[in-house]
Short mmCIF file of C-alpha atoms in Angstrom, two decimals:
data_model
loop_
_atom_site.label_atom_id
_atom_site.label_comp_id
_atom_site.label_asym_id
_atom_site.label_seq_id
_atom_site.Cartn_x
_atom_site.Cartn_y
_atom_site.Cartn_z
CA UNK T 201 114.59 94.55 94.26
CA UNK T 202 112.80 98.06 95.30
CA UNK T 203 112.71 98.93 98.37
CA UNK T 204 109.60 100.80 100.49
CA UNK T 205 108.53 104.19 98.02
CA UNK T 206 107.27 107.16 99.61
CA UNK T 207 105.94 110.04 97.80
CA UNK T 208 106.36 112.69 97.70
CA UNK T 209 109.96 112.74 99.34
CA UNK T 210 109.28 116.49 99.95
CA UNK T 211 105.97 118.57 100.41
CA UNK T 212 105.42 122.14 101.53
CA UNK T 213 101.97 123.29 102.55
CA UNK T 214 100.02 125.98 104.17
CA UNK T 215 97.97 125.55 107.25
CA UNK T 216 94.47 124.21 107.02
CA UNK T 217 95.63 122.63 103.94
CA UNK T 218 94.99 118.76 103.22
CA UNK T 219 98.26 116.09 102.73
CA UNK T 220 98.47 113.09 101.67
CA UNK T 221 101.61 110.99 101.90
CA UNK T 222 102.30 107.59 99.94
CA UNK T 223 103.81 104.44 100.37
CA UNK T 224 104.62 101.12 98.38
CA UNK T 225 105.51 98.56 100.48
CA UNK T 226 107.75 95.79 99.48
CA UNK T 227 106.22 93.08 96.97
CA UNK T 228 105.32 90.32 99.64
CA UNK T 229 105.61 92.00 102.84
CA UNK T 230 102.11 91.76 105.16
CA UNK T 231 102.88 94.39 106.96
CA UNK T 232 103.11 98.42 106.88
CA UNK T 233 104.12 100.86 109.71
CA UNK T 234 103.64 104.31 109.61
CA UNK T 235 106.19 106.66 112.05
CA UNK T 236 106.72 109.93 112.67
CA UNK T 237 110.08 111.74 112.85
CA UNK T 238 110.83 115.02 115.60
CA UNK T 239 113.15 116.49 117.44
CA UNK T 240 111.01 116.80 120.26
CA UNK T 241 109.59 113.27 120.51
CA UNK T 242 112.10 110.81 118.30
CA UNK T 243 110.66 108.02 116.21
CA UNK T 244 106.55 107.47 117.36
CA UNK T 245 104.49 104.61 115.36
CA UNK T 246 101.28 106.24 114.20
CA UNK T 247 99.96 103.01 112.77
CA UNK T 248 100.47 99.60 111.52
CA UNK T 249 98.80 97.10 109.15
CA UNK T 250 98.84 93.42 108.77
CA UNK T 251 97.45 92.29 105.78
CA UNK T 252 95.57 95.67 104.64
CA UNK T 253 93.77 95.56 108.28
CA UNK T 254 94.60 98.30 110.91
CA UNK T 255 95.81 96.31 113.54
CA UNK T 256 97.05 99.09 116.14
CA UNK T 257 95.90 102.70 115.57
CA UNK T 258 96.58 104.03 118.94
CA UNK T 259 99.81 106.31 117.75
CA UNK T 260 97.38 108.49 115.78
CA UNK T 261 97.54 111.92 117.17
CA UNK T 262 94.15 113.16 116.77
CA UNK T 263 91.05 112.84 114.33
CA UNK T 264 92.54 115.22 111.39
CA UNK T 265 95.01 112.13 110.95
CA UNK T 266 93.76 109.02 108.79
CA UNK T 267 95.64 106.06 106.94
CA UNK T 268 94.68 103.40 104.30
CA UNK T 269 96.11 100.59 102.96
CA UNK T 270 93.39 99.47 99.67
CA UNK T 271 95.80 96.92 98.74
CA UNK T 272 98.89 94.83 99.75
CA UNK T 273 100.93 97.49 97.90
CA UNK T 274 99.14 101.09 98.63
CA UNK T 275 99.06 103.21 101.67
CA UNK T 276 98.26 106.48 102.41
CA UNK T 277 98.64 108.66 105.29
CA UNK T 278 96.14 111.31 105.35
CA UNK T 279 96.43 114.90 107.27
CA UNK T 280 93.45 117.21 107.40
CA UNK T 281 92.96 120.21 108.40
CA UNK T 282 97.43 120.35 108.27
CA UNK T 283 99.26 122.27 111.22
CA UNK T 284 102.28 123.36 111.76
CA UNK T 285 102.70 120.97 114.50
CA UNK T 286 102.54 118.18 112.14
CA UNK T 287 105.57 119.27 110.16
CA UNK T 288 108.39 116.06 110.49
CA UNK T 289 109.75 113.19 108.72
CA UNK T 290 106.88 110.60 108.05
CA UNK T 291 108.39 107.17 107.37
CA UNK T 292 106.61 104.20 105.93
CA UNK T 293 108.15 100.78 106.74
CA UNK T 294 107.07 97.15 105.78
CA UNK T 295 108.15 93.55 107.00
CA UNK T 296 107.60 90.05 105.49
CA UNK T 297 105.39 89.84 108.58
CA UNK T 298 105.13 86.58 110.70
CA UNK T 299 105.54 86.19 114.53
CA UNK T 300 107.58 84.17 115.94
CA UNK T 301 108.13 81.89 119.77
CA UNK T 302 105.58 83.13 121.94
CA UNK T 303 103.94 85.52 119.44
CA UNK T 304 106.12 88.19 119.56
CA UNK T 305 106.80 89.50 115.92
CA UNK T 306 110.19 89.08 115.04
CA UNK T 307 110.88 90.30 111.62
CA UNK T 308 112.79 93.60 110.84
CA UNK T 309 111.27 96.61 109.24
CA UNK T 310 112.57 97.86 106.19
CA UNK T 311 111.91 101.82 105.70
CA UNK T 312 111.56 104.30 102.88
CA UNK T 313 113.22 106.70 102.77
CA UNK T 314 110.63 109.32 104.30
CA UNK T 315 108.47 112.29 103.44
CA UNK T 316 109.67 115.57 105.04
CA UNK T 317 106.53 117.76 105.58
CA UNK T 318 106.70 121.07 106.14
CA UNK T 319 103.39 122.51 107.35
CA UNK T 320 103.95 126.95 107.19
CA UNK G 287 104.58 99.09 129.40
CA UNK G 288 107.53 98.63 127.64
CA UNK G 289 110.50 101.13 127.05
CA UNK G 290 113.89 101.39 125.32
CA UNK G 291 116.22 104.09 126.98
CA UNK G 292 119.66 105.47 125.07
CA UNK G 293 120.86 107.14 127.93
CA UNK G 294 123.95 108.92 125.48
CA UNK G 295 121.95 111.85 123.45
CA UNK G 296 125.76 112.61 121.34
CA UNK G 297 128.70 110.92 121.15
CA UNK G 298 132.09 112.58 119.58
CA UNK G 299 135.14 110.59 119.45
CA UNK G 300 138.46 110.44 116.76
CA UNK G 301 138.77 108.26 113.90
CA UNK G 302 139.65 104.86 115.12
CA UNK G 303 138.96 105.36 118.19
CA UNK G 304 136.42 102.18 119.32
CA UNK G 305 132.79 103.68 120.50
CA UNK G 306 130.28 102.01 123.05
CA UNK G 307 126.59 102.94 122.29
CA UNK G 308 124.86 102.01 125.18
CA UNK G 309 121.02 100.29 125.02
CA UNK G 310 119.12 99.73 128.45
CA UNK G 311 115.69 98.44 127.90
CA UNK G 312 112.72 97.33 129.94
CA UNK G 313 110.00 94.93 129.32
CA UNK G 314 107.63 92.23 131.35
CA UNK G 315 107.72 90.07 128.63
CA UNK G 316 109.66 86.72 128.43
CA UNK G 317 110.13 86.33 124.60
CA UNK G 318 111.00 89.61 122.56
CA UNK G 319 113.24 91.06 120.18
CA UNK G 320 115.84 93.86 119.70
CA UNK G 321 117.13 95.62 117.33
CA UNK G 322 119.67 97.67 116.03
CA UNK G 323 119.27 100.80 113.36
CA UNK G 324 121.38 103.26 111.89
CA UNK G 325 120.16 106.96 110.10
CA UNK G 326 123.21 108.28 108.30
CA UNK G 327 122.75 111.99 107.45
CA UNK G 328 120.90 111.17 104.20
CA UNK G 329 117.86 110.39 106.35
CA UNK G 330 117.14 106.51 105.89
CA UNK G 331 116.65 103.65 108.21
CA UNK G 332 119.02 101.02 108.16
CA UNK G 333 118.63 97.65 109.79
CA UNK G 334 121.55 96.45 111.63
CA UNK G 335 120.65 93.68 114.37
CA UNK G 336 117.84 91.30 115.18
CA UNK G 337 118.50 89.59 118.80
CA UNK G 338 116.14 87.42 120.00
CA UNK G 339 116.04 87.42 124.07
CA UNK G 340 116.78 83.18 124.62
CA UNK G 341 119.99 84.11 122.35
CA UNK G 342 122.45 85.78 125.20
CA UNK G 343 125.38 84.62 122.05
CA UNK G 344 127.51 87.84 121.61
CA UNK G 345 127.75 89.00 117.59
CA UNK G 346 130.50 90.48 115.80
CA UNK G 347 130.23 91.68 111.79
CA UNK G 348 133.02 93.42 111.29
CA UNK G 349 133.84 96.22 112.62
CA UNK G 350 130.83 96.00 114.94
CA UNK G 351 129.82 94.17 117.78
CA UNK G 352 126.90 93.92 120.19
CA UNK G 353 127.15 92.78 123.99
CA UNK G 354 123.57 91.72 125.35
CA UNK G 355 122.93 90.88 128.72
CA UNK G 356 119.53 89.74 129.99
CA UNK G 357 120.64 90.46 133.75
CA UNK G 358 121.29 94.27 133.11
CA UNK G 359 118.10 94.35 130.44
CA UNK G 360 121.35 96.23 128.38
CA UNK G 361 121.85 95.63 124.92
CA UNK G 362 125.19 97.39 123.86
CA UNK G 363 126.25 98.18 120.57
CA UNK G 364 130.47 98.54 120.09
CA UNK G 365 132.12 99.95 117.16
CA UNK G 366 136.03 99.28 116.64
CA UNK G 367 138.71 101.36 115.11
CA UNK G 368 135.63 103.83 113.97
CA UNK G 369 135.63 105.50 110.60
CA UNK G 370 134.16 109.34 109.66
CA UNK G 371 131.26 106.74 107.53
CA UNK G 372 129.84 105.78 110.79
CA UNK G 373 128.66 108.85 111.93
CA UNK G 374 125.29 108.85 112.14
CA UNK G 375 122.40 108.39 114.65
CA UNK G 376 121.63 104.89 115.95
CA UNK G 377 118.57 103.71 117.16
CA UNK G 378 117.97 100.78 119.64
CA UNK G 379 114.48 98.62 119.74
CA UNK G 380 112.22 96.60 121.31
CA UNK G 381 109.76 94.21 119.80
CA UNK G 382 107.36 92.53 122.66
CA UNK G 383 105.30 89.92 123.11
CA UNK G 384 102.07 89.52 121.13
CA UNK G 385 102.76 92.65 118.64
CA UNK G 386 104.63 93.43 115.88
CA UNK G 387 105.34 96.83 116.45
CA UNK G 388 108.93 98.56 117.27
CA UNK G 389 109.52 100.70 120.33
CA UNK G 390 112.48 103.17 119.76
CA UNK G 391 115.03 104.74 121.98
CA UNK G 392 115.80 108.08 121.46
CA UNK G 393 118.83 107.46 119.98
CA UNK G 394 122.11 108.57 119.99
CA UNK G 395 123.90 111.16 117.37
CA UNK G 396 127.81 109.33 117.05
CA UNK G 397 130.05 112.20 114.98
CA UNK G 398 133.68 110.34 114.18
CA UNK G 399 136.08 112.98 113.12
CA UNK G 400 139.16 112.96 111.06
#
């Protein structure tokens, strides 16, 4: 079975430019995570979907960030204007979903293999 | 608020040595999860561990083993007779109560050498 798919695995762009990153979840999974990899500030969850809704947006760094999810198996993570700031390794992650005793969601993520952005 | 701490930022030991990767957390909730995750050098996440907190049951696969102890919020991660293949950073992390989302340690960067 495929795993998550990002695309592209690489990009380069110049400031001010706009990027978007992909990702296919895995077939059957409710839910998609979108992280972001630094140096500086380790693994940070931008946003996560259950079911194609945006259940918890508050990882978003600012309004030039925006993500999508059309279907059960498309999501995009949007950057514009880019900055420099925003180069790091975005990862896309899904689970089967499901929450388990006391609603606490139990379920591993499974993660693509990321996008390394590189914003000049 | 909850928080995952990895208090080791590198660890560099000898092949086959054992290594202790250390995984203090804190939460208010009474029902959550941790985790376990590895990213060798080629970038990935891998799963390693789910541990739900009524299961205090240590785990061994292998080579590895995890030690977790509600009392000291501590959720330990041991590696015996360690190979150059498990170099890599490992992540510890929280699930909590009501959400589905992951809080991550910083992790910590284990180097085995020959």
């Amino acid at each position: 079975d495929a795993g998550v798919i990002q695309s592209p695995r690489h990009e380069v762009t110049e400031m001010g430019q706009e990027v978007t990153l992909r990702c296919k979840p895995i077939s059957g999974h409710n839910s998609l995570f979108w992280y972001r990899q630094t140096m500086m500030r380790g693994l940070e969850l931008l946003i996560y979907f259950n079911n194609n809704v945006p259940i918890d947006d508050s990882g978003m760094p600012e309004d030039r960030f925006s993500a999508k999810m059309p279907n059960a198996s498309f999501s995009t993570l949007k950057i514009q204007p880019s900055e420099p700031r925003d180069s790091a390794v975005y990862f896309c992650a899904s689970t089967p979903g499901g929450i388990g005793p006391a609603g606490v969601g139990y379920n591993e993520q499974f993660f693509g293999p990321g996008t390394r952005l590189t914003v000049l | 608020a909850q928080k995952v701490t990895q208090a080791q930022t590198e660890i560099s030991v000898v092949e086959k040595e054992d290594v202790t990767l250390d995984c203090v957390y804190e939460t208010r909730d009474t029902t959550y999860y941790l985790f376990w995750y590895k990213q060798p050098p080629s970038g990935e996440l891998v799963f390693l561990i789910r541990r739900n907190s009524f299961d205090e049951q240590n785990e061994i696969s292998g080579r590895y083993s995890w030690n977790f102890q509600k009392s000291t919020s501590s959720f330990n991660f041991t590696i015996t007779a360690s190979q150059v293949v498990d170099s890599a950073v490992y992540f510890c992390a929280l699930s909590g109560q009501g959400a589905q989302k992951l809080v991550f340690g910083q992790g910590t960067r284990l180097t085995i050498n020959p």
